[in-house]
GROMACS .gro file of C-alpha atoms in nm:
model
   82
    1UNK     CA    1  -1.148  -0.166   0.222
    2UNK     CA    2  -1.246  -0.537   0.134
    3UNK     CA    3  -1.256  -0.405  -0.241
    4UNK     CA    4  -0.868  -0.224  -0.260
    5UNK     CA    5  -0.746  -0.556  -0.048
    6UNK     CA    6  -0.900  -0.888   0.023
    7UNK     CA    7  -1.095  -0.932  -0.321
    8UNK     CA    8  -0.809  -0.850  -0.561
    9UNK     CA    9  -0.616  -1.042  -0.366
   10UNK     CA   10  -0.837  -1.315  -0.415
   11UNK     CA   11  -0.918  -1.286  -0.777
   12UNK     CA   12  -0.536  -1.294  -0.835
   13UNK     CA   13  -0.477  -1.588  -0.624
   14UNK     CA   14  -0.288  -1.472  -0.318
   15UNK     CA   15  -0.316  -1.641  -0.047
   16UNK     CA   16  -0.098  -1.427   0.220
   17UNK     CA   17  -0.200  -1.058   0.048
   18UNK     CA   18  -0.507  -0.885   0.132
   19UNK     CA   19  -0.602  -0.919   0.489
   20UNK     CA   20  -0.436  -0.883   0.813
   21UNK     CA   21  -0.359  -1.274   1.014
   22UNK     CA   22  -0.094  -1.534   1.107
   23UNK     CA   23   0.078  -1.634   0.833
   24UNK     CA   24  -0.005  -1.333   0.593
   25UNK     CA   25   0.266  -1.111   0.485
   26UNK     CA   26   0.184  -0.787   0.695
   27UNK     CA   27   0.222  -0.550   0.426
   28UNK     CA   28   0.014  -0.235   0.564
   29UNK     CA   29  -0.087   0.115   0.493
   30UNK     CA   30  -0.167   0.331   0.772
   31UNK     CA   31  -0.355   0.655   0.706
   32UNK     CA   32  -0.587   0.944   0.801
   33UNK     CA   33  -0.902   0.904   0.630
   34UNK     CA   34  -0.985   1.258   0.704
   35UNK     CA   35  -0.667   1.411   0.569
   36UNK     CA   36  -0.564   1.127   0.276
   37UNK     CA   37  -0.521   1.304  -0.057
   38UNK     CA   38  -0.386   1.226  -0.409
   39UNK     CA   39  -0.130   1.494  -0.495
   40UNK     CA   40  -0.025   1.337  -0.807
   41UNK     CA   41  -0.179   1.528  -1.172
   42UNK     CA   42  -0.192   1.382  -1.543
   43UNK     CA   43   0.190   1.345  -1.678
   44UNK     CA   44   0.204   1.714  -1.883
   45UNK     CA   45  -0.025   1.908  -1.637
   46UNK     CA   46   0.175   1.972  -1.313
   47UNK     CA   47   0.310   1.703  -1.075
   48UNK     CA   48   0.282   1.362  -1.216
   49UNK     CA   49   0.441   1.205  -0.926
   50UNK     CA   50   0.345   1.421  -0.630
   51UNK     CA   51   0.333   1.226  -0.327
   52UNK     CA   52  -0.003   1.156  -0.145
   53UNK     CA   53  -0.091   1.313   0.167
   54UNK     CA   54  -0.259   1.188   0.508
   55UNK     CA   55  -0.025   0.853   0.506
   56UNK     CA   56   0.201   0.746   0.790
   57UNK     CA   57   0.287   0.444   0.731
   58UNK     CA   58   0.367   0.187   0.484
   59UNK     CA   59   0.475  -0.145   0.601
   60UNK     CA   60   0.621  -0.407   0.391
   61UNK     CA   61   0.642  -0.775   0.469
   62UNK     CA   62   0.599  -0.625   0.849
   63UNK     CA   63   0.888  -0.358   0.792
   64UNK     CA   64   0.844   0.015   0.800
   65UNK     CA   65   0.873   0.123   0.406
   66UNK     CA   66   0.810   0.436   0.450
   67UNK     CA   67   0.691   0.668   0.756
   68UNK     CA   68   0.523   1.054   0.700
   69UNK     CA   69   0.618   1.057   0.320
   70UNK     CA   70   0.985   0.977   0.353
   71UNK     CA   71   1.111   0.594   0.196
   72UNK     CA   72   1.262   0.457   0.537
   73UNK     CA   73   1.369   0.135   0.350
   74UNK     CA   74   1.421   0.096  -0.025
   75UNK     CA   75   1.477  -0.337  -0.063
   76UNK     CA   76   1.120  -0.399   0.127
   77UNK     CA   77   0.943  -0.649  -0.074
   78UNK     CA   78   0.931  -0.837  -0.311
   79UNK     CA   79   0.816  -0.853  -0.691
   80UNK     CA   80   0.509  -1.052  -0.695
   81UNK     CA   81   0.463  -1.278  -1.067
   82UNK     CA   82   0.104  -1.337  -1.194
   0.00000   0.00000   0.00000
């Protein structure tokens, strides 16, 4: 996990991204392990933007984003410059 979160975070100078704490922006994904999947295919060959499977949640700046595949909030965020 340390290597999708915490060290990009880090390389890209982030302070509040990355890791779960006081004072860090609580943006989460909550999943299955045992059931996560990639649905998505090469653009041309199928479903470019299927949806992945075996999430529940996604929480944005401590907001529920999205719950069991459906957007529950579309402004959550917010554009990050590097």
């Amino acid at each position: 996990i340390r290597h999708v979160t915490l060290l990009p975070a880090q390389v890209m100078g982030f302070e509040k991204k990355g890791r779960m704490g006081i004072g860090c922006d609580a943006d989460l994904v909550i999943f299955d392990p045992d059931t996560v999947a990639d649905t998505a295919d090469y653009p041309g060959l199928g479903m470019p933007n299927g949806a992945p499977e075996g999430i529940s949640y996604v929480i944005v700046g401590g907001e529920i984003a999205a719950k069991d595949g459906k957007a529950a909030m579309l402004s959550a965020g917010r554009t990050l410059k590097i």
